[in-house]
Amino acid sequence: MAENRYDLIVIGGGPGGYVAAIRAAQLGMTTAVMEKEHLGGTCLNVGCIPTKTLFQSAEVANTVRESARYGIGSALTGVDFPAVMRRKDGVVKQLVNGVGYLLKKNKVDFLPGEAKLLSASEVKLGGKVYRTRNILIATGSSNAAPPIPGLKGERVIDSTQLLALKTLPKSMVIIGGGVIGCEFASILAAFGCKITVVEMLPHLLGGMDRSLADAVARQFTDAGIQVELGARVKSVCDQGMEQAVVFEKNGAEGTVSAEYVLVSTGRKANSAGLGCEELGIRMERGFIQVDSHMRTSVPGIYAAGDITGQGMLAHTASEGGVVAVENMAGIDRELRLNAVPKVVFVDKEVASVGMTREEAERAGMDVVTGTFSLAGNGKSLAMGKNQGFVTVVADREHHAILGLHMMGPCASELVALGTQMIASELLLEDVECAIYPHPAVAEAIREACLDALGRVVHA
């Protein structure tokens, strides 16, 4: 059985698992990754990567549609949806193959199949028992459906099924106005699909800065997307060619119909059948509970990523996996969740990192904020994308940066600056003394910090 012994067995080949396995190999551990479905996990196969590839096609469609604004003669004659989906599949295939190459390059064994925990040092897969010094559980999450009557219809789908569609829907009702729902609303609307978003909360994007959520709602209205906020879905009724979504709003009943219904109301932990409960691993609502070092309640077993319920983002999973592995190797590391960026890929990107003003005030902090409109940013104006803003949240007394929230071009890239600011515990004055390039959208971040200091220049 010598060939079945490892220093680390990783259960799950997504961003949390494969990144951790590679880091373990770098630290000299003999490592194996067990994956029951797709190498690359949800992110690469049916999540971040395919969705953002579709988003890029939507961006091109919008650019062509608006080309006259830039003095360019062109017209959008249609969207070749099968070609869009083939491009998406090609990008996914290339990246998944790349992950396989990286594991092989780092001498990580890939063992396909469904794993079952037998003890803190034994894992069963395919009739064989594999022994290991450490175990990392990184099995991720999957789509969760609420108990709404009528969700079993053929044209009632989740995000995974949407990404497998062969033809572009003419219309769609999206139940859930979180990140997934909003991204698909923006993408499909750009392709010409009539969209209605039904959200139970009084605003979109629960958990993000309210000014960003409200701005996205205005984006959607301008794009012709119908948004029903504060609406609780009661049922979905199959009417043949269309699905009718019945909801209650302000004490009255409403109905909206479409060819398809997308259910995007959250995700559940992929912990069933692993054997966690049998080993006494502490759980809560199916999620594995870990400390800041990613240790479970059972010595030798660690967990990272969506399975822990922390962050529920691919980059959080990757960092959590690395933190777990480094602690196995004797390197004292903790997962810092105060500087995890969130991005929503809609037509005008929104991104957020750190605390909102409301969160900071609820925590008893005295804060100051600064805001800068992209209407005063030269690069945004030249791009024709100046309908956005940047808001910074800082401690009033010491000026430590606590949060950065923005909407506009390149927000998904620029939020990394805010991440670094918070992780490095920078002050507003540290940003003030840095020279930013001109013209650049990034200048708006510096101007927002100057506004918090009371000396903004270009507002």
CSV table of C-alpha atoms in Angstrom, one decimal, residues 2-327:
chain,number,residue,atom,x,y,z
A,2,ALA,CA,3.1,2.3,-0.1
A,3,GLU,CA,1.9,3.8,-3.3
A,4,ASN,CA,-1.3,4.9,-1.6
A,5,ARG,CA,0.4,7.0,1.0
A,6,TYR,CA,0.5,10.8,0.8
A,7,ASP,CA,1.4,13.8,3.0
A,8,LEU,CA,-1.8,15.5,1.8
A,9,ILE,CA,-5.0,14.4,0.1
A,10,VAL,CA,-7.1,17.2,-1.3
A,11,ILE,CA,-10.8,16.4,-1.9
A,12,GLY,CA,-12.0,18.7,-4.6
A,13,GLY,CA,-10.2,20.0,-7.7
A,14,GLY,CA,-11.6,23.5,-7.8
A,15,PRO,CA,-9.8,26.8,-7.1
A,16,GLY,CA,-9.5,25.9,-3.4
A,17,GLY,CA,-8.2,22.4,-4.0
A,18,TYR,CA,-5.9,22.6,-7.0
A,19,VAL,CA,-4.1,25.8,-5.8
A,20,ALA,CA,-3.6,24.3,-2.4
A,21,ALA,CA,-2.2,21.1,-3.9
A,22,ILE,CA,0.3,23.0,-6.0
A,23,ARG,CA,1.4,25.0,-3.0
A,24,ALA,CA,1.7,21.8,-1.0
A,25,ALA,CA,3.9,20.4,-3.7
A,26,GLN,CA,6.1,23.5,-3.6
A,27,LEU,CA,6.5,22.9,0.1
A,28,GLY,CA,7.7,19.3,-0.6
A,29,MET,CA,4.6,17.4,0.3
A,30,THR,CA,3.5,14.3,-1.7
A,31,THR,CA,0.0,15.3,-2.8
A,32,ALA,CA,-3.0,13.9,-4.5
A,33,VAL,CA,-6.2,15.6,-5.7
A,34,MET,CA,-9.5,13.7,-5.7
A,35,GLU,CA,-12.3,15.1,-7.9
A,36,LYS,CA,-15.6,13.4,-8.6
A,37,GLU,CA,-16.7,15.6,-11.5
A,38,HIS,CA,-14.6,18.3,-13.3
A,39,LEU,CA,-11.1,19.4,-12.7
A,40,GLY,CA,-11.2,23.1,-12.1
A,41,GLY,CA,-14.5,22.9,-10.2
A,42,THR,CA,-17.5,25.1,-10.5
A,43,CYS,CA,-15.4,28.2,-11.2
A,44,LEU,CA,-13.7,27.0,-14.3
A,45,ASN,CA,-16.4,24.8,-15.7
A,46,VAL,CA,-19.8,26.3,-14.8
A,47,GLY,CA,-19.1,29.5,-12.9
A,48,CYS,CA,-16.6,32.4,-13.1
A,49,ILE,CA,-14.8,31.6,-16.3
A,50,PRO,CA,-17.7,30.7,-18.6
A,51,THR,CA,-19.8,33.5,-17.2
A,52,LYS,CA,-17.1,36.2,-17.7
A,53,THR,CA,-16.5,34.8,-21.3
A,54,LEU,CA,-20.1,35.5,-22.1
A,55,PHE,CA,-19.8,38.9,-20.4
A,56,GLN,CA,-17.0,39.8,-22.8
A,57,SER,CA,-19.2,38.9,-25.8
A,58,ALA,CA,-22.0,41.0,-24.2
A,59,GLU,CA,-19.5,43.9,-23.9
A,60,VAL,CA,-18.6,43.6,-27.6
A,61,ALA,CA,-22.3,43.6,-28.5
A,62,ASN,CA,-22.9,46.8,-26.4
A,63,THR,CA,-19.9,48.5,-28.0
A,64,VAL,CA,-21.1,47.7,-31.5
A,65,ARG,CA,-24.6,48.9,-30.6
A,66,GLU,CA,-23.2,52.2,-29.4
A,67,SER,CA,-20.5,52.6,-32.0
A,68,ALA,CA,-22.0,55.8,-33.5
A,69,ARG,CA,-21.3,57.6,-30.2
A,70,TYR,CA,-17.6,57.2,-31.0
A,71,GLY,CA,-17.9,58.3,-34.6
A,72,ILE,CA,-17.7,54.8,-36.0
A,73,GLY,CA,-20.2,53.6,-38.6
A,74,SER,CA,-21.4,50.1,-37.6
A,75,ALA,CA,-24.6,48.2,-36.6
A,76,LEU,CA,-25.3,45.2,-34.5
A,77,THR,CA,-27.0,42.8,-37.0
A,78,GLY,CA,-27.5,40.0,-34.5
A,79,VAL,CA,-25.9,37.7,-32.0
A,80,ASP,CA,-24.7,34.3,-33.1
A,81,PHE,CA,-25.5,32.6,-29.8
A,82,PRO,CA,-24.1,29.1,-30.8
A,83,ALA,CA,-20.8,30.8,-31.8
A,84,VAL,CA,-20.8,32.7,-28.4
A,85,MET,CA,-21.3,29.5,-26.6
A,86,ARG,CA,-18.6,27.7,-28.6
A,87,ARG,CA,-16.1,30.4,-27.7
A,88,LYS,CA,-17.1,30.0,-24.1
A,89,ASP,CA,-16.5,26.3,-24.3
A,90,GLY,CA,-13.1,26.8,-25.9
A,91,VAL,CA,-11.9,29.1,-23.1
A,92,VAL,CA,-13.1,26.7,-20.5
A,93,LYS,CA,-11.4,23.7,-22.2
A,94,GLN,CA,-8.1,25.6,-22.4
A,95,LEU,CA,-8.1,26.6,-18.7
A,96,VAL,CA,-9.2,23.2,-17.5
A,97,ASN,CA,-6.4,21.6,-19.6
A,98,GLY,CA,-4.0,24.1,-18.1
A,99,VAL,CA,-4.9,23.1,-14.5
A,100,GLY,CA,-4.2,19.4,-15.4
A,101,TYR,CA,-0.8,20.5,-16.8
A,102,LEU,CA,0.0,22.4,-13.7
A,103,LEU,CA,-0.8,19.5,-11.4
A,104,LYS,CA,1.3,17.2,-13.6
A,105,LYS,CA,4.2,19.7,-13.7
A,106,ASN,CA,4.1,19.9,-9.9
A,107,LYS,CA,4.0,16.1,-9.5
A,108,VAL,CA,0.5,16.2,-8.0
A,109,ASP,CA,-1.5,12.9,-8.5
A,110,PHE,CA,-4.9,13.4,-9.9
A,111,LEU,CA,-7.4,10.7,-8.8
A,112,PRO,CA,-10.8,11.0,-10.4
A,113,GLY,CA,-13.7,9.7,-8.4
A,114,GLU,CA,-15.9,10.3,-5.4
A,115,ALA,CA,-14.0,10.4,-2.1
A,116,LYS,CA,-15.3,9.2,1.3
A,117,LEU,CA,-13.6,10.0,4.6
A,118,LEU,CA,-12.8,7.0,6.7
A,119,SER,CA,-10.7,8.7,9.4
A,120,ALA,CA,-8.4,11.7,9.8
A,121,SER,CA,-5.7,9.7,7.9
A,122,GLU,CA,-7.7,7.6,5.5
A,123,VAL,CA,-9.8,8.3,2.4
A,124,LYS,CA,-11.6,5.8,0.3
A,125,LEU,CA,-11.9,6.2,-3.5
A,126,GLY,CA,-12.9,3.7,-6.1
A,127,GLY,CA,-12.5,0.7,-3.8
A,128,LYS,CA,-9.1,1.7,-2.6
A,129,VAL,CA,-8.1,3.2,0.7
A,130,TYR,CA,-5.5,6.0,0.6
A,131,ARG,CA,-3.6,7.0,3.7
A,132,THR,CA,-2.4,10.5,4.3
A,133,ARG,CA,-0.9,12.7,7.1
A,134,ASN,CA,-3.3,15.6,6.3
A,135,ILE,CA,-6.7,16.0,4.5
A,136,LEU,CA,-8.0,19.2,2.9
A,137,ILE,CA,-11.7,19.3,2.1
A,138,ALA,CA,-12.4,21.7,-0.8
A,139,THR,CA,-15.6,20.3,-2.3
A,140,GLY,CA,-17.2,23.7,-2.9
A,141,SER,CA,-20.9,24.4,-3.3
A,142,SER,CA,-23.8,24.0,-5.8
A,143,ASN,CA,-27.0,25.8,-6.8
A,144,ALA,CA,-29.7,25.8,-4.1
A,145,ALA,CA,-33.4,26.1,-4.9
A,146,PRO,CA,-35.9,27.6,-2.5
A,147,PRO,CA,-39.2,25.7,-1.6
A,148,ILE,CA,-41.3,27.4,-4.2
A,149,PRO,CA,-44.0,25.4,-6.0
A,150,GLY,CA,-43.4,24.8,-9.7
A,151,LEU,CA,-39.6,24.9,-9.8
A,152,LYS,CA,-39.4,21.5,-11.4
A,153,GLY,CA,-40.5,22.6,-14.8
A,154,GLU,CA,-38.4,21.9,-17.9
A,155,ARG,CA,-37.9,25.6,-18.6
A,156,VAL,CA,-37.1,26.4,-15.0
A,157,ILE,CA,-33.3,26.3,-14.9
A,158,ASP,CA,-30.3,27.1,-12.7
A,159,SER,CA,-27.0,28.8,-13.8
A,160,THR,CA,-25.4,25.5,-14.8
A,161,GLN,CA,-28.2,24.6,-17.1
A,162,LEU,CA,-28.3,28.1,-18.5
A,163,LEU,CA,-24.6,27.8,-19.5
A,164,ALA,CA,-25.5,24.7,-21.5
A,165,LEU,CA,-28.3,26.3,-23.5
A,166,LYS,CA,-28.0,25.9,-27.3
A,167,THR,CA,-30.4,28.7,-28.3
A,168,LEU,CA,-30.8,32.2,-26.9
A,169,PRO,CA,-34.0,32.6,-24.9
A,170,LYS,CA,-36.4,35.3,-26.1
A,171,SER,CA,-37.3,36.2,-22.6
A,172,MET,CA,-36.4,35.2,-19.0
A,173,VAL,CA,-37.5,35.8,-15.5
A,174,ILE,CA,-34.6,35.7,-13.0
A,175,ILE,CA,-35.6,34.8,-9.4
A,176,GLY,CA,-32.9,36.4,-7.2
A,177,GLY,CA,-31.1,39.7,-7.6
A,178,GLY,CA,-27.8,38.7,-6.2
A,179,VAL,CA,-24.4,38.6,-8.0
A,180,ILE,CA,-25.3,35.6,-10.3
A,181,GLY,CA,-28.8,36.9,-11.1
A,182,CYS,CA,-27.5,40.4,-11.9
A,183,GLU,CA,-24.7,39.2,-14.1
A,184,PHE,CA,-26.9,37.0,-16.2
A,185,ALA,CA,-29.5,39.7,-16.4
A,186,SER,CA,-26.9,42.1,-17.9
A,187,ILE,CA,-25.4,39.5,-20.2
A,188,LEU,CA,-28.6,38.2,-21.7
A,189,ALA,CA,-30.1,41.7,-22.0
A,190,ALA,CA,-27.1,42.7,-24.1
A,191,PHE,CA,-27.8,39.7,-26.4
A,192,GLY,CA,-31.4,40.9,-26.9
A,193,CYS,CA,-33.3,38.7,-24.3
A,194,LYS,CA,-36.1,40.4,-22.5
A,195,ILE,CA,-35.3,40.2,-18.8
A,196,THR,CA,-37.2,40.6,-15.5
A,197,VAL,CA,-35.5,40.3,-12.2
A,198,VAL,CA,-37.6,39.4,-9.1
A,199,GLU,CA,-35.8,40.1,-5.8
A,200,MET,CA,-37.3,39.5,-2.3
A,201,LEU,CA,-35.1,42.2,-0.7
A,202,PRO,CA,-35.8,45.9,-1.1
A,203,HIS,CA,-32.6,46.2,-3.1
A,204,LEU,CA,-30.3,44.2,-5.4
A,205,LEU,CA,-27.0,42.8,-4.4
A,206,GLY,CA,-27.6,42.1,-0.7
A,207,GLY,CA,-24.4,42.6,1.3
A,208,MET,CA,-22.8,45.1,-1.0
A,209,ASP,CA,-22.7,48.9,-0.6
A,210,ARG,CA,-26.2,50.2,-1.1
A,211,SER,CA,-25.1,53.0,-3.4
A,212,LEU,CA,-23.7,50.4,-5.7
A,213,ALA,CA,-26.8,48.3,-5.5
A,214,ASP,CA,-29.0,51.3,-6.3
A,215,ALA,CA,-26.8,52.2,-9.2
A,216,VAL,CA,-27.1,48.8,-10.7
A,217,ALA,CA,-30.9,49.0,-10.4
A,218,ARG,CA,-30.7,52.3,-12.4
A,219,GLN,CA,-28.4,50.6,-14.9
A,220,PHE,CA,-31.0,47.9,-15.4
A,221,THR,CA,-33.9,50.3,-15.9
A,222,ASP,CA,-31.9,52.2,-18.5
A,223,ALA,CA,-31.1,48.9,-20.3
A,224,GLY,CA,-34.8,48.0,-20.4
A,225,ILE,CA,-34.5,45.3,-17.7
A,226,GLN,CA,-37.6,45.1,-15.5
A,227,VAL,CA,-36.8,45.0,-11.8
A,228,GLU,CA,-39.3,43.9,-9.1
A,229,LEU,CA,-37.9,44.6,-5.6
A,230,GLY,CA,-39.4,43.6,-2.4
A,231,ALA,CA,-41.2,40.9,-4.3
A,232,ARG,CA,-41.7,37.4,-2.8
A,233,VAL,CA,-42.2,34.6,-5.3
A,234,LYS,CA,-45.1,32.4,-4.5
A,235,SER,CA,-45.1,30.0,-7.4
A,236,VAL,CA,-44.1,29.2,-10.9
A,237,CYS,CA,-46.7,28.0,-13.3
A,238,ASP,CA,-46.0,26.1,-16.6
A,239,GLN,CA,-48.2,27.6,-19.3
A,240,GLY,CA,-46.7,25.7,-22.2
A,241,MET,CA,-44.6,28.1,-24.2
A,242,GLU,CA,-44.1,30.4,-21.2
A,243,GLN,CA,-43.6,30.1,-17.5
A,244,ALA,CA,-45.6,32.4,-15.2
A,245,VAL,CA,-43.9,33.7,-12.0
A,246,VAL,CA,-46.4,34.7,-9.4
A,247,PHE,CA,-45.1,37.1,-6.7
A,248,GLU,CA,-46.4,39.2,-3.9
A,249,LYS,CA,-45.3,42.8,-3.6
A,250,ASN,CA,-46.6,45.5,-1.3
A,251,GLY,CA,-49.6,43.3,-0.3
A,252,ALA,CA,-50.7,42.8,-3.9
A,253,GLU,CA,-50.1,39.9,-6.2
A,254,GLY,CA,-48.3,40.2,-9.5
A,255,THR,CA,-47.4,38.0,-12.4
A,256,VAL,CA,-44.7,38.1,-15.0
A,257,SER,CA,-44.2,35.5,-17.8
A,258,ALA,CA,-41.2,34.5,-19.9
A,259,GLU,CA,-39.9,31.6,-22.0
A,260,TYR,CA,-37.5,30.6,-19.2
A,261,VAL,CA,-37.1,31.1,-15.5
A,262,LEU,CA,-33.6,31.2,-13.9
A,263,VAL,CA,-33.4,30.4,-10.2
A,264,SER,CA,-30.4,32.1,-8.7
A,265,THR,CA,-31.2,32.3,-5.0
A,266,GLY,CA,-28.0,31.0,-3.4
A,267,ARG,CA,-25.8,28.0,-3.0
A,268,LYS,CA,-25.5,25.0,-0.7
A,269,ALA,CA,-22.4,23.2,0.6
A,270,ASN,CA,-21.3,20.1,-1.2
A,271,SER,CA,-20.8,18.1,2.1
A,272,ALA,CA,-23.3,15.3,1.7
A,273,GLY,CA,-21.8,11.8,1.5
A,274,LEU,CA,-18.3,12.9,2.5
A,275,GLY,CA,-18.5,11.3,6.0
A,276,CYS,CA,-17.9,14.5,7.9
A,277,GLU,CA,-20.6,13.9,10.5
A,278,GLU,CA,-19.4,10.4,11.2
A,279,LEU,CA,-15.9,11.7,12.0
A,280,GLY,CA,-17.3,14.4,14.3
A,281,ILE,CA,-16.4,17.4,12.1
A,282,ARG,CA,-18.3,20.4,13.4
A,283,MET,CA,-20.9,21.5,10.8
A,284,GLU,CA,-23.5,24.3,10.5
A,285,ARG,CA,-26.3,24.1,7.9
A,286,GLY,CA,-24.1,21.7,5.9
A,287,PHE,CA,-21.0,24.0,6.0
A,288,ILE,CA,-17.8,22.8,7.6
A,289,GLN,CA,-16.7,25.1,10.5
A,290,VAL,CA,-13.0,26.2,10.5
A,291,ASP,CA,-10.8,28.5,12.5
A,292,SER,CA,-8.7,31.2,10.9
A,293,HIS,CA,-6.0,28.7,10.2
A,294,MET,CA,-8.6,26.6,8.2
A,295,ARG,CA,-8.5,23.8,10.8
A,296,THR,CA,-11.7,21.8,11.4
A,297,SER,CA,-12.6,20.4,14.8
A,298,VAL,CA,-10.8,17.1,13.9
A,299,PRO,CA,-7.0,17.3,14.0
A,300,GLY,CA,-5.4,16.7,10.7
A,301,ILE,CA,-8.4,17.7,8.7
A,302,TYR,CA,-8.7,21.1,7.1
A,303,ALA,CA,-11.3,22.8,4.9
A,304,ALA,CA,-11.3,25.8,2.5
A,305,GLY,CA,-13.5,27.5,0.1
A,306,ASP,CA,-17.3,27.5,-0.3
A,307,ILE,CA,-17.6,24.3,1.8
A,308,THR,CA,-16.8,26.5,4.8
A,309,GLY,CA,-19.3,29.2,3.9
A,310,GLN,CA,-16.6,31.9,4.1
A,311,GLY,CA,-16.7,34.4,1.3
A,312,MET,CA,-18.1,31.9,-1.3
A,313,LEU,CA,-15.7,33.3,-3.9
A,314,ALA,CA,-13.1,31.5,-6.0
A,315,HIS,CA,-10.2,33.8,-4.8
A,316,THR,CA,-11.2,33.3,-1.2
A,317,ALA,CA,-11.1,29.5,-1.8
A,318,SER,CA,-7.7,29.7,-3.3
A,319,GLU,CA,-6.2,31.8,-0.5
A,320,GLY,CA,-7.9,29.6,2.1
A,321,GLY,CA,-6.4,26.5,0.6
A,322,VAL,CA,-2.9,28.0,0.6
A,323,VAL,CA,-3.4,29.1,4.3
A,324,ALA,CA,-4.4,25.6,5.2
A,325,VAL,CA,-1.4,24.0,3.5
A,326,GLU,CA,1.1,26.4,4.9
A,327,ASN,CA,-0.2,25.7,8.4
